[in-house]
Every structure is written in C-alpha cells, then in structure tokens.
Coordinates of C-alpha atoms in Angstrom, one line a residue:
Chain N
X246 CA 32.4 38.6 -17.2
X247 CA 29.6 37.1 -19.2
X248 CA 26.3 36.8 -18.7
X249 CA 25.1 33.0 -18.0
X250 CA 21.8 32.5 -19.6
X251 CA 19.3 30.3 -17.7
X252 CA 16.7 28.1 -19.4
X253 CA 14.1 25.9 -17.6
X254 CA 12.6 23.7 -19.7
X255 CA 11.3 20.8 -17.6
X256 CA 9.3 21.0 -14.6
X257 CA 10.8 18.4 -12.2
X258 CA 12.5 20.6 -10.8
X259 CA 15.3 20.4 -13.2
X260 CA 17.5 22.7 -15.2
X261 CA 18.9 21.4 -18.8
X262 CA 21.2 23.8 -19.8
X263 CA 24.4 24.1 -17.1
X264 CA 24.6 27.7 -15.1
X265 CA 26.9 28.2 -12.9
X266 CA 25.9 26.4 -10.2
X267 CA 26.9 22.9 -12.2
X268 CA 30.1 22.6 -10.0
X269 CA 28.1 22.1 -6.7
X270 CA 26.2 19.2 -5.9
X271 CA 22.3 19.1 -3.9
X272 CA 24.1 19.0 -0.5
X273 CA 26.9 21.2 -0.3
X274 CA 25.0 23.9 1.0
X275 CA 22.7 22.4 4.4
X276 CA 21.5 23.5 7.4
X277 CA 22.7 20.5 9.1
X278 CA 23.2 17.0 8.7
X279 CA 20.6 14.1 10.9
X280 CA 22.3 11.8 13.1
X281 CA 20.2 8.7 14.4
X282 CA 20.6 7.4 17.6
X283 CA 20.8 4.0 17.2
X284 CA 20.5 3.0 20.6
X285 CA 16.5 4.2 20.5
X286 CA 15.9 3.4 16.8
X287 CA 13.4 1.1 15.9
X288 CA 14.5 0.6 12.2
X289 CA 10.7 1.5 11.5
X290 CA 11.8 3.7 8.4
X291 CA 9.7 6.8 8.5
X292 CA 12.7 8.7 7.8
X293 CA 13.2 7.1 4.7
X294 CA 9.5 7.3 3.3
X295 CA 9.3 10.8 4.0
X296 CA 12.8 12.5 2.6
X297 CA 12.0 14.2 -0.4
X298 CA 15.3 13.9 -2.0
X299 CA 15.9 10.0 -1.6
X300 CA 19.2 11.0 0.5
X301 CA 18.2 8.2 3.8
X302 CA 19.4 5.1 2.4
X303 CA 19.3 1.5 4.9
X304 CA 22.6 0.1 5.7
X305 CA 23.8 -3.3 5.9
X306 CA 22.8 -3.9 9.9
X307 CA 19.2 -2.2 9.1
X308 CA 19.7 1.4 10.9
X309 CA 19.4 4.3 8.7
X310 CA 22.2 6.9 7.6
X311 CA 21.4 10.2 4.9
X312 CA 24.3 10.8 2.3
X313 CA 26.0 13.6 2.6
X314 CA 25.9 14.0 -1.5
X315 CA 22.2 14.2 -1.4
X316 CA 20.8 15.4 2.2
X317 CA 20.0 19.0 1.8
X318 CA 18.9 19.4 5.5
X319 CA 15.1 20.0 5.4
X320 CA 14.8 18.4 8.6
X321 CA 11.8 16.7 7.3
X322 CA 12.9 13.5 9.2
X323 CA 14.0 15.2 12.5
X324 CA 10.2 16.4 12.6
X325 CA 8.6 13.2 11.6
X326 CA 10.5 10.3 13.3
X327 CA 7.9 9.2 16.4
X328 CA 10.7 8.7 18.7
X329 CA 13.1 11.8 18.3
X330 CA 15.6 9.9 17.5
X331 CA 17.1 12.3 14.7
X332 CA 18.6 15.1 15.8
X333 CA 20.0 18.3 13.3
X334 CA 23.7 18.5 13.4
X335 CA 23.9 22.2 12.7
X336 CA 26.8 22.9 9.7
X337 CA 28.8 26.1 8.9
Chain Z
X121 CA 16.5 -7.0 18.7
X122 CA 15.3 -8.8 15.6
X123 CA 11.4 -8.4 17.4
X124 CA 11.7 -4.8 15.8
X125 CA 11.8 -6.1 12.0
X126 CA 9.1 -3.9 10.5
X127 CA 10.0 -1.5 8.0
X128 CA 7.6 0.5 6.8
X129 CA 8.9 1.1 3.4
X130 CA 9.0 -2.9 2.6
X131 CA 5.3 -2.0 1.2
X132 CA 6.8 -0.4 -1.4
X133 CA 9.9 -0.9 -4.3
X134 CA 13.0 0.3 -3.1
X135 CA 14.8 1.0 -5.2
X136 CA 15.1 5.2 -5.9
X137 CA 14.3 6.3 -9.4
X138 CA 14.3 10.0 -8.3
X139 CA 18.2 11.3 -10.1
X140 CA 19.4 14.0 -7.5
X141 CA 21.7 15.6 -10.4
X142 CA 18.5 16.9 -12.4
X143 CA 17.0 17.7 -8.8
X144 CA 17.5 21.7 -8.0
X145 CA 14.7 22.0 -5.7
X146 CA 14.3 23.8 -2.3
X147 CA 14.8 21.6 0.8
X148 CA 11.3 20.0 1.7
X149 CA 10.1 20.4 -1.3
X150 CA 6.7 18.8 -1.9
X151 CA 6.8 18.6 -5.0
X152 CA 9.6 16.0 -5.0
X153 CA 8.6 14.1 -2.3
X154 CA 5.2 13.7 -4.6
X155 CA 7.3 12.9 -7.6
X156 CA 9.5 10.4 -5.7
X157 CA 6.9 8.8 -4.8
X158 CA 4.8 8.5 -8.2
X159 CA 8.4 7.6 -10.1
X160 CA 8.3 4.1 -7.6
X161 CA 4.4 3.5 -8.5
X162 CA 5.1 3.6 -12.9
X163 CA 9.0 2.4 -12.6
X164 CA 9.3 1.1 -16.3
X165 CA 7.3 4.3 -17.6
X166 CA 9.2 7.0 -16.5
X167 CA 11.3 7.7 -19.8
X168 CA 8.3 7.6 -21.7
X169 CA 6.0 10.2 -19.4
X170 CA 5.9 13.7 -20.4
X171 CA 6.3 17.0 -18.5
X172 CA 4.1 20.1 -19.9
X173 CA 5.6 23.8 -18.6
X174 CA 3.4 25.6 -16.3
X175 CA 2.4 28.2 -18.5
X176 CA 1.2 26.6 -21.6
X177 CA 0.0 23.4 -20.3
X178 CA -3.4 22.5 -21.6
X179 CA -5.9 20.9 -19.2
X180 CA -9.6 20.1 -19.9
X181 CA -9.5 22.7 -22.7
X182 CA -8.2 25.6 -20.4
X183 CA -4.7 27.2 -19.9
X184 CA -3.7 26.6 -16.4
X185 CA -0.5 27.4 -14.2
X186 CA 0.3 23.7 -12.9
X187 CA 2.7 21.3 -13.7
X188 CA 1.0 18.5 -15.5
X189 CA 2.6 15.0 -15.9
X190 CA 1.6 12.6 -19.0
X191 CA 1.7 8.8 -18.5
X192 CA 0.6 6.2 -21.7
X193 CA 0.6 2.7 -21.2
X194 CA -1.2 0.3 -24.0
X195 CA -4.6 2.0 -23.4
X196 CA -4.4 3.7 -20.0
X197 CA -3.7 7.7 -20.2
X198 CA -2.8 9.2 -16.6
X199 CA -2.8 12.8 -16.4
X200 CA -0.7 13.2 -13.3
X201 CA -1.4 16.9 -11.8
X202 CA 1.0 18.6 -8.7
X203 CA -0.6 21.7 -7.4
X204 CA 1.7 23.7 -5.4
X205 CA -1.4 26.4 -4.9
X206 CA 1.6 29.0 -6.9
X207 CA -1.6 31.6 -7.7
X208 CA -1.6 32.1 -3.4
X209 CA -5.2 33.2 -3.2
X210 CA -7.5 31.8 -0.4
X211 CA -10.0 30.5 -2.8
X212 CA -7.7 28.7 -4.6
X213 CA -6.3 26.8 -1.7
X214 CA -9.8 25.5 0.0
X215 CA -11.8 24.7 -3.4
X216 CA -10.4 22.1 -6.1
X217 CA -12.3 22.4 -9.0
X218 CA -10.0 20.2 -11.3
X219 CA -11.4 17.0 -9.5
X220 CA -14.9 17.7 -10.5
X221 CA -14.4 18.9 -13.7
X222 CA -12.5 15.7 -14.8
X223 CA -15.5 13.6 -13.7
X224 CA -17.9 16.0 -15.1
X225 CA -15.7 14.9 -18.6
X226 CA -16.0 11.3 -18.1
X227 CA -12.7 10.3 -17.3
X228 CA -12.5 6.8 -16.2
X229 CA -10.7 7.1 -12.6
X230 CA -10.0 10.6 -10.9
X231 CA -8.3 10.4 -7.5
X232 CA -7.2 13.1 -5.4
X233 CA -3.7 12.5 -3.0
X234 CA -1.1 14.3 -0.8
X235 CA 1.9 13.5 -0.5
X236 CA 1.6 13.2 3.4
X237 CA 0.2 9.7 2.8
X238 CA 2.5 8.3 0.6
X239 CA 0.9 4.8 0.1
X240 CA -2.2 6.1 -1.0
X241 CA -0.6 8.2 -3.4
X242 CA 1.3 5.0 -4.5
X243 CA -1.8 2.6 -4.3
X244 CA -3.7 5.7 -6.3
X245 CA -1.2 5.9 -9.1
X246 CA -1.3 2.0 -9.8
X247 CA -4.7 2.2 -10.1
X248 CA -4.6 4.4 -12.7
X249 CA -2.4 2.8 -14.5
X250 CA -4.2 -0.4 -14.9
X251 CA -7.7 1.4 -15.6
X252 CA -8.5 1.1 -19.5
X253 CA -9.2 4.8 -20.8
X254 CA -8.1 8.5 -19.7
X255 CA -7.7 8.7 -15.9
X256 CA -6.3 11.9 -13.7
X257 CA -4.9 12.5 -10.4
X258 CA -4.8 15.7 -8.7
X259 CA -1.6 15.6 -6.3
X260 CA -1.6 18.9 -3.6
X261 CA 2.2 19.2 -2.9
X262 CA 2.9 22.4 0.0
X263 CA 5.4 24.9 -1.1
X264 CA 7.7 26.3 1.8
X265 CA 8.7 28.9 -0.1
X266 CA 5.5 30.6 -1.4
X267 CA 2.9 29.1 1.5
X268 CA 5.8 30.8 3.5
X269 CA 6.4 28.0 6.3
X270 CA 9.9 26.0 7.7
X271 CA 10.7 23.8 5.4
X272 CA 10.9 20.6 8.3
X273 CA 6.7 21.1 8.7
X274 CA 5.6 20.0 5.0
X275 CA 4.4 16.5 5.9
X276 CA 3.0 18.3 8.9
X277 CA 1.0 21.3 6.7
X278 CA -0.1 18.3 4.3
X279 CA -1.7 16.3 6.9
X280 CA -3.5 19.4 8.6
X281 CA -4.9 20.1 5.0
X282 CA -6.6 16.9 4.6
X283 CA -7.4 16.7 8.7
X284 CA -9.4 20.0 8.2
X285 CA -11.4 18.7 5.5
X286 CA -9.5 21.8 2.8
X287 CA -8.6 19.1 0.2
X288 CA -10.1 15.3 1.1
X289 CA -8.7 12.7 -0.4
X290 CA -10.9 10.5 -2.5
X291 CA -11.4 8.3 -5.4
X292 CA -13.9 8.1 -8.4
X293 CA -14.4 5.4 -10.8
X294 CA -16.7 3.1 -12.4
X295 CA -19.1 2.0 -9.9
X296 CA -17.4 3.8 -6.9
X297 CA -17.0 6.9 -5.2
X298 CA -15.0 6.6 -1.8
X299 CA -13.7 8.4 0.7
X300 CA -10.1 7.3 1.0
X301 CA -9.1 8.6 4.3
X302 CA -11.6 9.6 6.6
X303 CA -11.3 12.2 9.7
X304 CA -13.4 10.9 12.7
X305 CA -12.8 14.4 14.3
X306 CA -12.3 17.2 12.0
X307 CA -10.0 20.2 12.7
X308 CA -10.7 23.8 12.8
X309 CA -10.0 25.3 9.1
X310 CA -7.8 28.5 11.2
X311 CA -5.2 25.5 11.8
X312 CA -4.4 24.9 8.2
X313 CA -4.5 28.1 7.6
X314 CA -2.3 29.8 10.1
X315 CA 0.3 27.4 10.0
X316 CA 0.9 28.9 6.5
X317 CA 2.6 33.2 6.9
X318 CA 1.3 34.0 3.8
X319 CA -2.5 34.2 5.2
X320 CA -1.5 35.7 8.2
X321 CA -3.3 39.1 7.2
X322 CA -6.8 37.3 6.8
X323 CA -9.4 38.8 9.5
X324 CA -11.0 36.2 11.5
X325 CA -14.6 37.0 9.6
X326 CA -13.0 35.8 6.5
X327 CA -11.4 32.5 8.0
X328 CA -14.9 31.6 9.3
X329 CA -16.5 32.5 5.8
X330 CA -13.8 30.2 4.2
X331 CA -14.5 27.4 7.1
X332 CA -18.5 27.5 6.0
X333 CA -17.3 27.0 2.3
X334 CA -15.1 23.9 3.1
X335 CA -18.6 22.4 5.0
X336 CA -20.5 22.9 2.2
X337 CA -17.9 22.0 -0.5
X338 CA -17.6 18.6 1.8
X339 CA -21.1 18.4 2.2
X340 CA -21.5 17.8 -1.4
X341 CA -18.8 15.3 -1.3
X342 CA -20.5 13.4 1.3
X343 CA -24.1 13.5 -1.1
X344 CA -21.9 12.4 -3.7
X345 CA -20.4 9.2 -2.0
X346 CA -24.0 8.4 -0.5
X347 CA -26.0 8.6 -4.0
X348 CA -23.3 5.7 -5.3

C-alpha cells in the first residue's frame, strides 16, 4: 500500500492536498449530537454565537437545531446555554 | 411566546463565511471559534487576507511560532494574531509581550481579544479596519489539546483568563488607552491555571510567584490607562 504524503500549507486549520481522510466529512466521527428542549428555550442564541464550527443554524419557527454534517460534538453549547436546555445525545 | 424575541446573534451578520470542508480542526477548537468570528467582522476581505505558517512567519522583525493573519484594505494593514500559547511554558501564558511591542513600534491601533467575548472581538476587528495606517490584534484562542482540558470548557478557560487579570483585554490608539472589559472582583490566578492539566505539576510557591507577576504586569496597565 502506498504511502499518503501529507502537506499543510495553510494555517486555518486546513489541509490542501487530499489524504486519506477526504472521504469523511467534519461530523462523522462525534461524541454526541445536542438536542434542545424546546419547551424551555428561550430562542436567546448563545448556542449559535459560541459553536466553533458554524454547525447551530436557526430554523424557520426560531428554535435552534446543529447539522449533523457539521457538529463535531464539542459540547461547547451543552456547557454554555444558561438554562440547560442542550443536552449530549451520546453516539456510537 | 413572541415576548422572548431577543436573539443575541441579531448584533451581528449572519450569514457563516467559516467553509467546514477546509476545517480539520479538533472539536472546541479556539482557534476557529476566533476565526469564525473575525471572517463575519472583514466579510468582503477574506479572499484577499493572507495566512503566514507558524514557523517562518515574520513579526516585528522576529521569527515567532504563531499563526499570523494579513488584512489590506485601501490604507488600513491589520495584522491579525491567534495565540494558542503552543510553546506551553508558564511565562508565556501570563505575560504578552506582542501587545507592547506593537505600541512601542507605533502602530496606529493595537487591541487585545478572546474569543470568549465574541462582540468585542468583532467590534475590535472593525475598528481596525477602518483605522488609516498599520494596526494589530492579538487574539488568545485556548487549545484543548495542548492546555490539556475537555474540549466543552474553552469559552469557560477563556473567560477565567481574562477574569484573573492573565491576559486583559484592551485597546490602544490615537488618543486612547482603555480597558475594554473590566473585572470588579478579580479571581485567584491558581483558577486559570488549574483548570488547565498541563500545569498541574507547578508547586504552589511558583503559582503565587506567577500571581505577583500578573499584579505587577496589570499594574502597569493600569499607569498606562491613567497617564492618557
């Protein structure tokens, strides 16, 4: 089997040349997926200033929701939302 | 339920510029949540900034291990710099010296920002893009992976290193020197740094020595913002 070279040129966090990783996308591999109860959300959007990766995105009726292609499960949210409302749907 | 309308994020575009495929970081990177975050404040300039590699980059005449961001807009020149501490020692992590040694070059605006408080980074960038001349921001983004803590506490280990007076966020420019956030009651220094593994072999007699440098490095910060 050969010998994938890697090469990071850039430093946001980004790799130009494709290894083999390039079939997988950001959240394939999470610790778990947040769920909002929307019965105690306040719509305040802390969750959404605070995810590094842009993955919590506002839906139509104003709640909040992270995409699955995106979310890589930090948890970030879970620990910052003032009302608990997130909770960590543990994956795999 | 309408009486709940305020979103927090309406201060801000919202429109993501931040492309996931390029994005391999570590979850809770800092890092990204700073660059997300400076990506909404230049929005039209993001093609044209450039990115300088860690280990060449070349900062106030110096070879230095940080990741440097370049911003040019008609006569504004931002030098955007994210500090993720990746040297590890204790000195490093409570004095800044890049801050001071910009002014000491006469740049026109030098900030300092976290990206714990992400509309003062954003209010911070903007400002520098609209002052005339060279300008630079020092941006202190926590690692999880070499500070060694959970990944979910980086907005938490950001806030505790500007609460405990390690890395205060201010602004210099022409004719001011401020303060941006201000601690009424400032924590203990062993807070910021026990929340982080990798100085979890520091003796107590060196976390009080590093707590009497933070005082005096803030003292002279606080002379600084009185003589203006």
């Amino acid at each position: 089997m050969e010998a994938t070279k890697f090469t990071q040129k850039m430093v946001d966090c980004s790799l130009l040349d494709k290894g083999t990783a390039s079939p997988f996308s950001p959240g394939d591999k999470r610790r778990g997926l947040p769920q909002w109860d929307k019965d105690r959300c306040i719509r305040c959007g802390i969750c959404y200033l605070y995810c590094p990766d842009g993955a919590v995105y506002r839906t139509a009726d104003g709640y909040f929701e992270a995409d699955e292609k995106k979310c890589k499960g930090c948890g970030i949210c879970h620990r910052e939302c003032w009302f608990g409302v997130i909770c960590m749907e543990l994956e795999g | 339920m309408d009486k709940y309308s305020l979103m927090v994020p309406n201060f801000l575009p919202c429109k993501e510029y931040f492309d996931i495929k390029k994005n391999n970081a570590c979850p809770g990177c800092g890092i990204s949540l700073a660059v997300r975050h400076v990506y909404k404040a230049i929005e039209g300039l993001i093609e044209k900034a450039t990115w300088e590699a860690p280990a060449a980059c070349d900062l106030f005449g110096k070879k230095s291990a940080l990741s440097i961001m370049k911003v040019k807009k008609d006569k504004a020149e931002v030098v955007i710099c994210f500090d993720n501490e990746a040297g590890g020692k204790l000195e490093d992590a409570i004095v800044k010296k890049m801050p001071a040694v910009a002014v000491a070059q006469g740049y026109k605006y030098v900030a300092t920002a976290s990206p714990s408080y992400p509309f003062d980074l954003f209010d911070k960038v903007k400002k520098a893009i609209e002052t005339e001349g060279k300008s630079y921001i020092h941006i202190l983004c926590p690692c999880p992976v070499a500070w060694k803590f959970e990944p979910e506490t980086t907005v938490k280990v950001g806030f505790k290193a500007v609460e405990t007076l390690a890395f205060p966020l201010y602004e210099v420019g022409s004719g001011f020197y401020n303060v941006t956030i201000k601690t009424m009651q400032p924590k203990k220094l062993a807070v910021y740094l026990t929340a982080q593994e990798r100085f979890e072999k520091l003796t107590a007699k060196e976390i009080e020595q590093a707590a009497a440098t933070v005082e005096k490095e803030y003292g002279k910060l606080v002379e600084n913002v009185q003589a203006k």
